[in-house]
GROMACS .gro file of C-alpha atoms in nm:
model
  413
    1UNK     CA    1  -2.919  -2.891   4.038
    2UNK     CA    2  -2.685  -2.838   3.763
    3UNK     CA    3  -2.604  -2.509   3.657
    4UNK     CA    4  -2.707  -2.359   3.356
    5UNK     CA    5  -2.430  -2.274   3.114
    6UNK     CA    6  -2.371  -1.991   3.062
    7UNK     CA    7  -2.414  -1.931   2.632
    8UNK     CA    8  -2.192  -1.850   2.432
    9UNK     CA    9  -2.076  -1.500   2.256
   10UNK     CA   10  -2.068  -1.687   1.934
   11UNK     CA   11  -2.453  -1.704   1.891
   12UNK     CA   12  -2.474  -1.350   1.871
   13UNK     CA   13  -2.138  -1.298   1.596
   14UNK     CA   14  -2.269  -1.169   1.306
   15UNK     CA   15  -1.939  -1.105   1.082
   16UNK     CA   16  -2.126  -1.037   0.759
   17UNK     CA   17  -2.396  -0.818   0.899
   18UNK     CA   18  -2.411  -0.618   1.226
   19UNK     CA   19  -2.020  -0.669   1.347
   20UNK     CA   20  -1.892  -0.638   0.945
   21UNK     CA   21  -1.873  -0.241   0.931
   22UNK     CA   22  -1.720  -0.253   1.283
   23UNK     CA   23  -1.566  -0.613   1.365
   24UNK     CA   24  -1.344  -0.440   1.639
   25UNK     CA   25  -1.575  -0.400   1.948
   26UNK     CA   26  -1.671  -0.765   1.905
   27UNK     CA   27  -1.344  -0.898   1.898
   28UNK     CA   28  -1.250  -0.674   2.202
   29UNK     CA   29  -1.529  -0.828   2.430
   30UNK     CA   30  -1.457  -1.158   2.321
   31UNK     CA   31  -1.091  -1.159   2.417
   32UNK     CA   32  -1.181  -1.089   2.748
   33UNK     CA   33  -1.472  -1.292   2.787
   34UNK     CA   34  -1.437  -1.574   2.553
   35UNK     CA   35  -1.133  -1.542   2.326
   36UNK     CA   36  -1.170  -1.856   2.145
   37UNK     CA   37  -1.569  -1.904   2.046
   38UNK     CA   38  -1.738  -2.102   1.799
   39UNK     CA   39  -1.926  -1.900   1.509
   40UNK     CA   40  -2.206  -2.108   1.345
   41UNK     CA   41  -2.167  -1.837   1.054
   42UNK     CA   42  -1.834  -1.978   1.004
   43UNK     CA   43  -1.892  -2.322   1.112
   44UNK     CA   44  -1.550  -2.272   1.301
   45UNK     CA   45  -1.400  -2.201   1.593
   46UNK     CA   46  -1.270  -1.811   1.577
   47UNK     CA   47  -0.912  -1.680   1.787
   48UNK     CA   48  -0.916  -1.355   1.856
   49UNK     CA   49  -0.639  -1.274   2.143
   50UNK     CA   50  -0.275  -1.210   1.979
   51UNK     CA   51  -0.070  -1.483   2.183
   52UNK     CA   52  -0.321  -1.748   2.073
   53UNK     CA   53  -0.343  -1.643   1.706
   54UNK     CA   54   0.054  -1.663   1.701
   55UNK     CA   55   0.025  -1.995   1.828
   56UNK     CA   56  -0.224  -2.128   1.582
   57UNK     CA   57   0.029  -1.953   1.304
   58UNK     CA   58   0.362  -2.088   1.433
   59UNK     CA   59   0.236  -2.438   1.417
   60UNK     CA   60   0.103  -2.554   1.071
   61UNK     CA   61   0.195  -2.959   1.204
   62UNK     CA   62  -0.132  -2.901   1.444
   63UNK     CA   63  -0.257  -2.645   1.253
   64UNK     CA   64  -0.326  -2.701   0.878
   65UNK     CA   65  -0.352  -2.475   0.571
   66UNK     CA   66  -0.545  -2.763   0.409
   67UNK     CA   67  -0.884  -2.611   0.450
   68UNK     CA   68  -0.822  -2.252   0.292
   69UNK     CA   69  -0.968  -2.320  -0.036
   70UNK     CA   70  -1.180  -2.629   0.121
   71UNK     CA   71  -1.389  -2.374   0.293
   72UNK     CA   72  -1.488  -2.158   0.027
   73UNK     CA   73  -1.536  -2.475  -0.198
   74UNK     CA   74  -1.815  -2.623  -0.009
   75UNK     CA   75  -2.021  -2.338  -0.073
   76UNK     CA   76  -1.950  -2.423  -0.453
   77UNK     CA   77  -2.272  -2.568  -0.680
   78UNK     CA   78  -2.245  -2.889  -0.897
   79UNK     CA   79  -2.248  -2.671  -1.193
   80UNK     CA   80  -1.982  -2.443  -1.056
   81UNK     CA   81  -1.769  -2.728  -0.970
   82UNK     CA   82  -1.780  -2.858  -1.338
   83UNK     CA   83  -1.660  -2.579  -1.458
   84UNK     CA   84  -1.387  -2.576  -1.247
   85UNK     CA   85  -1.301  -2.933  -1.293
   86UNK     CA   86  -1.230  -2.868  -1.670
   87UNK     CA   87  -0.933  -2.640  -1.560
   88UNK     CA   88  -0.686  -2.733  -1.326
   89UNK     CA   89  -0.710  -2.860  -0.943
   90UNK     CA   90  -0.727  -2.673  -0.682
   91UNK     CA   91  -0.504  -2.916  -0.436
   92UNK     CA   92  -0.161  -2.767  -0.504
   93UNK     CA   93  -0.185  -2.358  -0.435
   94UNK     CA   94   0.063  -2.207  -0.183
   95UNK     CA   95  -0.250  -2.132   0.083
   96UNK     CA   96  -0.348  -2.485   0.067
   97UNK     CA   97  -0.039  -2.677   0.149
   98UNK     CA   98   0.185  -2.720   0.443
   99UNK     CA   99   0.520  -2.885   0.521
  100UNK     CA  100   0.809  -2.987   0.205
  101UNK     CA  101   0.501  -2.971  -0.071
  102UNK     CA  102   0.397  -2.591   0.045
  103UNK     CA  103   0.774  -2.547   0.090
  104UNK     CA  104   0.870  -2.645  -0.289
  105UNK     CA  105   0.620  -2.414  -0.419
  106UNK     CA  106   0.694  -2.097  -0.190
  107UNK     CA  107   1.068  -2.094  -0.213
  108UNK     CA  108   1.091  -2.010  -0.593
  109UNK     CA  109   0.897  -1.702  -0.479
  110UNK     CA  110   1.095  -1.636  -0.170
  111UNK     CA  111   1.402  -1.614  -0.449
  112UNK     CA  112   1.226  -1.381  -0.645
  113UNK     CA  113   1.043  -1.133  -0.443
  114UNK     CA  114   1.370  -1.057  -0.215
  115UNK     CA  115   1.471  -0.703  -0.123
  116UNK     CA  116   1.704  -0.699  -0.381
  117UNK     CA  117   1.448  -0.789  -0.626
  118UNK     CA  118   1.187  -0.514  -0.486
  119UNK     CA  119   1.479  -0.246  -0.504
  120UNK     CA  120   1.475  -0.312  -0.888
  121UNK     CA  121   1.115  -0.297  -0.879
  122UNK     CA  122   1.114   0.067  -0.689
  123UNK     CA  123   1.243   0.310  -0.999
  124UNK     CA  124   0.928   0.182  -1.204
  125UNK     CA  125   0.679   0.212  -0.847
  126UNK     CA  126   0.796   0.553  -0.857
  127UNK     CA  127   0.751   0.628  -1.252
  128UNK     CA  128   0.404   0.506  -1.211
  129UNK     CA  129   0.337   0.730  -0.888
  130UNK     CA  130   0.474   1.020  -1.004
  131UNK     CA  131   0.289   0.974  -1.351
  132UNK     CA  132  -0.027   0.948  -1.157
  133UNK     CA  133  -0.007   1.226  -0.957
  134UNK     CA  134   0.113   1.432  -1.235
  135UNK     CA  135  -0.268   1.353  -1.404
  136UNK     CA  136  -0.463   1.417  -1.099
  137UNK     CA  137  -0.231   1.758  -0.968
  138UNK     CA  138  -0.412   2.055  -1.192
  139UNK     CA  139  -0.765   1.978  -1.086
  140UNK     CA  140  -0.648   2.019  -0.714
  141UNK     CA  141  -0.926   1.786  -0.655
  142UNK     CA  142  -0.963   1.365  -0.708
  143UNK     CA  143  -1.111   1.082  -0.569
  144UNK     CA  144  -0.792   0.864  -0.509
  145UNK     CA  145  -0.951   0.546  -0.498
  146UNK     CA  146  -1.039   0.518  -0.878
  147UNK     CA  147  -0.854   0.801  -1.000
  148UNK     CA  148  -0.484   0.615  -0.834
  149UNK     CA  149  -0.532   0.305  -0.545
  150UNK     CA  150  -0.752   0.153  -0.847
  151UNK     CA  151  -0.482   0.148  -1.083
  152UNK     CA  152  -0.138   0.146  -0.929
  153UNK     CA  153  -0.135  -0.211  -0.707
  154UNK     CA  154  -0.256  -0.378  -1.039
  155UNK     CA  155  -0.002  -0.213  -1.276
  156UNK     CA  156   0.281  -0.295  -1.019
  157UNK     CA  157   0.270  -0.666  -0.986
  158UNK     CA  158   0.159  -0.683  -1.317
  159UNK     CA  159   0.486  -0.548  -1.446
  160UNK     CA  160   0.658  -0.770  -1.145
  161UNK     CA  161   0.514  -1.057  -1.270
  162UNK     CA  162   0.593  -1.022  -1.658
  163UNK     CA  163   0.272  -0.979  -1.787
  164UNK     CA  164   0.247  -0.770  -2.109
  165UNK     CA  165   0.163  -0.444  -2.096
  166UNK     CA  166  -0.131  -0.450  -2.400
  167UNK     CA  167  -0.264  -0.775  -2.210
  168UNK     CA  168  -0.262  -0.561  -1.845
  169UNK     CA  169  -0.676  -0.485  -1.922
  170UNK     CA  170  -0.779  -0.823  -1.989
  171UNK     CA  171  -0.586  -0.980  -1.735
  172UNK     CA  172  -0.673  -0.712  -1.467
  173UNK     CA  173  -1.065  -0.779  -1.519
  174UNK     CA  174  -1.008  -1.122  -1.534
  175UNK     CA  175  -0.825  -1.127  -1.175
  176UNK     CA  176  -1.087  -0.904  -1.047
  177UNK     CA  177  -1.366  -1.123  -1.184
  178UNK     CA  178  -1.231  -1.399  -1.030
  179UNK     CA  179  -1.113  -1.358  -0.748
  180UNK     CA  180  -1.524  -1.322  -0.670
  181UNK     CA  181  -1.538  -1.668  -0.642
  182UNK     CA  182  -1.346  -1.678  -0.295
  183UNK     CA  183  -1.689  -1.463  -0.173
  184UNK     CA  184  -1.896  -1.821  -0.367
  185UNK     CA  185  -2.142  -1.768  -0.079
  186UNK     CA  186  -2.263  -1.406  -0.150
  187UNK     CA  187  -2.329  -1.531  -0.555
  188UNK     CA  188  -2.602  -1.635  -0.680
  189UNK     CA  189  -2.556  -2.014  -0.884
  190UNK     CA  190  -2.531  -1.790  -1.234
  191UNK     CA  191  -2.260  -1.595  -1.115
  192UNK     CA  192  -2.044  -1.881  -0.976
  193UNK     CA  193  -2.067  -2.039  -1.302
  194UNK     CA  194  -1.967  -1.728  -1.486
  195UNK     CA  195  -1.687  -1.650  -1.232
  196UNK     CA  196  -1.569  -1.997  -1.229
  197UNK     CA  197  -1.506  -1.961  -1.616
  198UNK     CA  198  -1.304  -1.620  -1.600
  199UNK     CA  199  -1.097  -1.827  -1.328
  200UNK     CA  200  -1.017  -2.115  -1.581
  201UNK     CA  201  -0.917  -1.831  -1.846
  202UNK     CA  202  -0.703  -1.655  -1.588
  203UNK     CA  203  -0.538  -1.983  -1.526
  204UNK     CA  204  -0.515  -2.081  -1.872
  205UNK     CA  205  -0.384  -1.746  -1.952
  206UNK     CA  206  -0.108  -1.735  -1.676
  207UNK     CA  207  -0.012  -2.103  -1.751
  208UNK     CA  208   0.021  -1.975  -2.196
  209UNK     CA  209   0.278  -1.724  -2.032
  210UNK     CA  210   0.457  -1.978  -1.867
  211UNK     CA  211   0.483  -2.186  -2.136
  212UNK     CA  212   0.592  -1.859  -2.373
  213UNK     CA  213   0.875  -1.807  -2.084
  214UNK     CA  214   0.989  -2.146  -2.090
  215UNK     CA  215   1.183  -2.079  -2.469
  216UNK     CA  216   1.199  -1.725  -2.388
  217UNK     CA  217   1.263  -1.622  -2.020
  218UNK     CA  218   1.298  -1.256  -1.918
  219UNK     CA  219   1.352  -1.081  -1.575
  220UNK     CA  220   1.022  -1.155  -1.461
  221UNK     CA  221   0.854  -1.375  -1.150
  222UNK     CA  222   0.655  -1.569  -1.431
  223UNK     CA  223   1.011  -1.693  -1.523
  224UNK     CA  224   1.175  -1.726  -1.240
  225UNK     CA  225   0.929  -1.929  -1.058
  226UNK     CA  226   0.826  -2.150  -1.414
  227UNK     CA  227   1.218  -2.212  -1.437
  228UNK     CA  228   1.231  -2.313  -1.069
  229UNK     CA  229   0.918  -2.540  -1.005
  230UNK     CA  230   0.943  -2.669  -1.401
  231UNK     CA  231   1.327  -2.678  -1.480
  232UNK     CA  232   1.501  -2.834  -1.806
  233UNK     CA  233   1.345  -2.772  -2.191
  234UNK     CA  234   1.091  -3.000  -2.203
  235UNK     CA  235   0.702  -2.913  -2.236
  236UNK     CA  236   0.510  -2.848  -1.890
  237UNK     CA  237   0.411  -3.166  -1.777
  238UNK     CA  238  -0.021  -3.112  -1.669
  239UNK     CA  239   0.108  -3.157  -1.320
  240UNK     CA  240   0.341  -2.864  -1.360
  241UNK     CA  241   0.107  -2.655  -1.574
  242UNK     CA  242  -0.117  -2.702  -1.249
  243UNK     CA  243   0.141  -2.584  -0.963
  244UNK     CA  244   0.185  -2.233  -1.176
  245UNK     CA  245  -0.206  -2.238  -1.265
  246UNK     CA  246  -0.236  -2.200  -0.894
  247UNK     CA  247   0.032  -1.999  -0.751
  248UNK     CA  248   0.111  -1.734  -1.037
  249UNK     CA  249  -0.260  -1.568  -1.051
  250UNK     CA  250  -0.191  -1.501  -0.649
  251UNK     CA  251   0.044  -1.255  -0.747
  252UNK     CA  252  -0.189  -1.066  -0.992
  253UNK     CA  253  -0.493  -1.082  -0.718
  254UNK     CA  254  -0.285  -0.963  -0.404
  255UNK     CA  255  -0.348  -0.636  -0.606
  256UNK     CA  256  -0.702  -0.664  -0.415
  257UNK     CA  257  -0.489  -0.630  -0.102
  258UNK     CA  258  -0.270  -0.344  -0.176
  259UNK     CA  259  -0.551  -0.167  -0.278
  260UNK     CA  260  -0.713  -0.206   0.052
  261UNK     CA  261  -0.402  -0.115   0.264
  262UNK     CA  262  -0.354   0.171   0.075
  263UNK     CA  263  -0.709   0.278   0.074
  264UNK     CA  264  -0.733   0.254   0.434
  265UNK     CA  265  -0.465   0.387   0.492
  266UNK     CA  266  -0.526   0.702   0.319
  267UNK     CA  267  -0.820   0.749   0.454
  268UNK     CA  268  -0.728   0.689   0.833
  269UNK     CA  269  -0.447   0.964   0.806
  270UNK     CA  270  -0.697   1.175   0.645
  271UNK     CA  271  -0.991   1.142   0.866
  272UNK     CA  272  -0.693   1.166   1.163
  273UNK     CA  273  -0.610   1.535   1.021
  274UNK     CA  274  -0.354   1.576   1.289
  275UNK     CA  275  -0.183   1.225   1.170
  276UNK     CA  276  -0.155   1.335   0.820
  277UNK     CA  277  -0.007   1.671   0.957
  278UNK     CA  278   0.269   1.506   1.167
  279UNK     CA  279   0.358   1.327   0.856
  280UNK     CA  280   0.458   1.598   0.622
  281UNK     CA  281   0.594   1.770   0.936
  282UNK     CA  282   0.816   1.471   0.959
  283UNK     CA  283   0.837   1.186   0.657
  284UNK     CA  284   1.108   1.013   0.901
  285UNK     CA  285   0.763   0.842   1.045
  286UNK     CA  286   0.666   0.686   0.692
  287UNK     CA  287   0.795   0.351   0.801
  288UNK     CA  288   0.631   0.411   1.136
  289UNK     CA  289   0.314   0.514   0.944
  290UNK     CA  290   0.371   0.185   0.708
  291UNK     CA  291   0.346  -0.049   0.994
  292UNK     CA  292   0.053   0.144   1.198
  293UNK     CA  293  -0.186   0.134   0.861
  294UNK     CA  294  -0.120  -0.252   0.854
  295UNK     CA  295  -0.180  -0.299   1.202
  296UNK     CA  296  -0.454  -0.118   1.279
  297UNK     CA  297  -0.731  -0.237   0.967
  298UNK     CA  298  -0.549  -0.539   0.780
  299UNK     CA  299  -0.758  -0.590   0.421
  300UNK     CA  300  -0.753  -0.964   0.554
  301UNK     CA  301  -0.955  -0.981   0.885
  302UNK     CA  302  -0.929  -1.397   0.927
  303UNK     CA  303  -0.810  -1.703   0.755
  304UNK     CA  304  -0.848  -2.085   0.774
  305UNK     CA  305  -0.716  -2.359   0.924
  306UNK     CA  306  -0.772  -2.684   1.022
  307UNK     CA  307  -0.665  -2.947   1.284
  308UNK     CA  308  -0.474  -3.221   1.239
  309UNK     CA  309  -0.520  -3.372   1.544
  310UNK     CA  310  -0.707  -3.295   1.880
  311UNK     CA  311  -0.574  -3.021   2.069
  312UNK     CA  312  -0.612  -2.763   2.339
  313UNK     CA  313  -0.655  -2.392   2.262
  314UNK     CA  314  -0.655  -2.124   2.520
  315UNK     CA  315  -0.838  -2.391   2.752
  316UNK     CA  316  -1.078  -2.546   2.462
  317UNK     CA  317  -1.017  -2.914   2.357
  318UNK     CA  318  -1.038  -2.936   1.975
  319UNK     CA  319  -1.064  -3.245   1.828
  320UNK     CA  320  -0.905  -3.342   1.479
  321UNK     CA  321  -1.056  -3.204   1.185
  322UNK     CA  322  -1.196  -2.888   1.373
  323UNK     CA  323  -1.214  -2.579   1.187
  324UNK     CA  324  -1.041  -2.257   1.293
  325UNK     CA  325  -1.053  -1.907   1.202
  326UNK     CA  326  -0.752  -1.657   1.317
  327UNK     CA  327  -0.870  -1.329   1.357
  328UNK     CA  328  -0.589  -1.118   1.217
  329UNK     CA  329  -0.759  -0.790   1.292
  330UNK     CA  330  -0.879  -0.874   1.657
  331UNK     CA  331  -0.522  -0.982   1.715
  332UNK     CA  332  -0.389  -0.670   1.591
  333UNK     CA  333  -0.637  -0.524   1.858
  334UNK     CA  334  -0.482  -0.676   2.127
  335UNK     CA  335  -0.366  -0.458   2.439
  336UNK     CA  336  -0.083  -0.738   2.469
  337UNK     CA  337   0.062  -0.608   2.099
  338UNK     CA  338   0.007  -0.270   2.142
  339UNK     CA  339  -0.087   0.001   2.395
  340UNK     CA  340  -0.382   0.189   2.294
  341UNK     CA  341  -0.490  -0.027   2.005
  342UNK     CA  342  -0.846   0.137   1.914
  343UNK     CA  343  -0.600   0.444   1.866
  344UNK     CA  344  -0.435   0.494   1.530
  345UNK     CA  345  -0.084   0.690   1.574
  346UNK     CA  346   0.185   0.672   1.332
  347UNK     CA  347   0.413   0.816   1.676
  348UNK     CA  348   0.351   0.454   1.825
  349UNK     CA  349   0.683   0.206   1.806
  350UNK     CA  350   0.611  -0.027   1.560
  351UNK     CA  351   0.455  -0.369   1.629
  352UNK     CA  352   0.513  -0.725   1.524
  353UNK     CA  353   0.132  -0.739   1.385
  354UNK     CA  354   0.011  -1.023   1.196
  355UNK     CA  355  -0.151  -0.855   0.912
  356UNK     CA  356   0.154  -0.995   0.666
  357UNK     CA  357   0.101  -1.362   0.882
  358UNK     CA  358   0.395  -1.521   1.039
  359UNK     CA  359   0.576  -1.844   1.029
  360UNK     CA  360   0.563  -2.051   0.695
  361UNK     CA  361   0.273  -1.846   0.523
  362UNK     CA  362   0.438  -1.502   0.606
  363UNK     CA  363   0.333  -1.335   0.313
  364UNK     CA  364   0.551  -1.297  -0.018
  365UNK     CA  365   0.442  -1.019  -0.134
  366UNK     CA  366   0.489  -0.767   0.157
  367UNK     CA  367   0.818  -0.600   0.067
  368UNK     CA  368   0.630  -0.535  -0.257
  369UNK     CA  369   0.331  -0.416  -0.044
  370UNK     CA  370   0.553  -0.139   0.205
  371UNK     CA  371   0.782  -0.025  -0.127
  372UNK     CA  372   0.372   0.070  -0.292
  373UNK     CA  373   0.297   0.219   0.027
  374UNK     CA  374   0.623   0.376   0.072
  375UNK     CA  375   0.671   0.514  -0.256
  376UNK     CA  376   0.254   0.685  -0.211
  377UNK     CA  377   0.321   0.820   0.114
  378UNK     CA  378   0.671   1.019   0.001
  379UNK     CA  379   0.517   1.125  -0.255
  380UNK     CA  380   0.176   1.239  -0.149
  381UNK     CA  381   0.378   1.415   0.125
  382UNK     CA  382   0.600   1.607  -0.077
  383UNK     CA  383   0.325   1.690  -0.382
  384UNK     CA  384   0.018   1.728  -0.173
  385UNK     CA  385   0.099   1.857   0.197
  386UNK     CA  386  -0.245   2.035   0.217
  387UNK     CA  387  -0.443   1.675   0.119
  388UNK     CA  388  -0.745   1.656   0.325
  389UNK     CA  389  -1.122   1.471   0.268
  390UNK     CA  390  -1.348   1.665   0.028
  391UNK     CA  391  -1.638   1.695   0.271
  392UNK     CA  392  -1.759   1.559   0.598
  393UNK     CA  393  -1.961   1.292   0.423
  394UNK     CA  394  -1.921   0.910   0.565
  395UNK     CA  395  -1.697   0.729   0.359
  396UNK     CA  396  -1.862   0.398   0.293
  397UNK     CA  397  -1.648   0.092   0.274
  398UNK     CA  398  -1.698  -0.236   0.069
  399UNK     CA  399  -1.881  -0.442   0.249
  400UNK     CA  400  -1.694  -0.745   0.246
  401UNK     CA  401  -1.504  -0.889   0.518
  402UNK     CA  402  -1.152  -0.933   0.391
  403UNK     CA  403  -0.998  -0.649   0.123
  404UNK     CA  404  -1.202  -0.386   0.379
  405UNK     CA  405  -1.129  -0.059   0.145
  406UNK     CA  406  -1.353   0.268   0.140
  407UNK     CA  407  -1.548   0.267  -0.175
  408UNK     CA  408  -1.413   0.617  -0.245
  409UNK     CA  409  -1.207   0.863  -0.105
  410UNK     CA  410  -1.257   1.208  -0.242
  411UNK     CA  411  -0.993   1.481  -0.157
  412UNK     CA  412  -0.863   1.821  -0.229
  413UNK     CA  413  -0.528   1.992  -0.173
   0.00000   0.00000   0.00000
């Protein structure tokens, strides 16, 4: 008699209901029973341990970026789609390309979001920090998430990018509208439709700067990158218009993901009294502190890829074409990265997490991402030593699986 086999953890992974508030505890079972498993939530084959997710990141030839946008797309109605198709394609963004073409389109940003460039950026994080403190200081009470972690990350790569200060409220509720449509699945066929057309105006908006730039270029990453991946006088070609249609608004919504970091961040080291404590004791740990808020709840817990041709995965054959999901936030778990992982301590050496990625889609904005971070913690530290959480209330957190953030964080000093 054959044995029966034995079934997998995958048919009871439920990342958008029972495992979303707490994905950890999950993830930490199935690294040591079954570390890659296939999710029929995800339609995809999930990697949780930290050697393996390294390996799918390291090796884009085997491992594709071509289904990043695929996958949300095919949750996408007709009448979404048509919107969509009157703007420009989706088939030449920086997450959705791999090799010379991703290549061409990432080094222009590479150039322009150095260190050099973020250490220009750093007088006006601080202006904006210290003006937003200075607001919330008298009442000696705030909820930071809407009152600051709401409005910094926007303003910041806002002003990186070049956009206009009177435009920064349009274009802010435009990038927040949609950037909905990468959650398609959770909206109803109204709301894609609606979402899709804020995502055409954000593009068409984005691309008018471009072309303004082109006669009249300033310091800014809108002309840097247009000058770069469009160069000489001539009009924007529809191909060109398309490259910065797709790659410029990524900039504006990575806002999502600072807010998150520094959200959860916060509120870890707050919740952790004794964390927050060692910190204004000693702000020679804010780097330390940096690294261990990325590590231990990254606003991104997975991404997409896809093979290119069939290949073995911590003892699974894959064929071509199978879908994968890296866990970032199980890898971050991993007792091979870190000692203690389910414990957050700023005291711990820092890590080489994956919560920025690795390899070819490391991502571009994270020396933006520590100098925000950076800049808050410094601050807070030296303005607000005696910040702690208002009450003993739970602090709820969206529910979403990616940009994990608490929905508020109310505090006193």
């Amino acid at each position: 008699m054959i044995p029966a086999r034995k079934p997998s953890i995958g048919a009871g992974y439920d990342p958008f209901g029972a495992h979303l508030d707490d994905p950890y505890s999950f993830h930490a079972r199935a690294r040591r029973e079954e570390p890659v498993f296939y999710s029929n939530v995800f339609q995809a084959w999930v990697v949780t341990r930290y050697d393996d997710v390294r390996h799918v990141l390291l090796r884009p030839e085997v491992f594709s970026s071509a289904n990043a946008i695929r996958s949300v797309s095919a949750t996408f109605t007709p009448e979404c789609m048509a919107v969509l198709e009157r703007g420009y394609p989706s088939t030449r963004g920086l997450l959705n390309t791999d090799g010379p073409a991703h290549e061409r389109l990432r080094t222009p940003f590479l150039k322009a979001l150095g260190k050099k460039h973020v250490r220009r950026v750093e007088p006006f994080i601080r202006e904006q920090v210290e003006a937003l403190v200075d607001a919330i200081l008298p009442a000696g009470k705030a909820d930071i998430v809407h009152q600051y972690i709401h409005i910094l990350p926007f303003r910041v790569l806002a002003h990186v990018l070049g956009i206009d200060e009177p435009d920064y409220d349009r274009v802010n509720k435009l990038s927040r509208a949609a950037s909905r449509i990468f959650r398609a699945g959770n909206l109803t066929p109204d709301e894609q439709v609606t979402t899709a057309r804020l995502m055409v105006e954000l593009h068409r908006t984005v691309v008018g700067y471009a072309r303004a730039r082109r006669t009249d270029p300033r310091d800014d990453l809108i002309s840097a990158v247009t000058a770069e991946l469009a160069p000489g006088e001539a009009p924007l070609t529809f191909e060109q218009e398309s490259d910065l249609a797709w790659c410029l608004p990524g900039v504006i919504s990575s806002a999502n993901s600072v807010e998150a970091i520094l959200g959860t961040g916060m509120y870890y080291l707050l919740a952790n009294h004794d964390q927050w404590d060692t910190l204004v004791a000693r702000p020679d740990l804010i780097d330390n502190a940096i690294e261990e808020i990325a590590r231990y709840d990254p606003p991104a817990q997975t991404f997409a890829r896809i093979t290119t041709r069939p290949v073995t995965l911590a003892g699974v054959d894959l064929p071509a074409g199978a879908e994968v999901m890296v866990a970032f936030g199980s890898a971050n778990h991993d007792e091979a990265l870190a000692d203690r992982p389910e414990e957050f301590d700023i005291t711990r050496p820092r890590t080489q997490h994956v919560t920025f990625g690795i390899g070819s889609h490391l991502c571009l904005g994270a020396p933006v991402v520590r100098a925000v971070l950076r800049t808050t913690l410094e601050t807070f530290t030296r303005r607000m030593p005696g910040l702690r959480l208002a009450d003993e209330q739970p602090i709820p957190f969206v529910p979403t699986l990616n940009h994990r953030q608490p929905v508020r964080l109310p505090v006193t000093w």
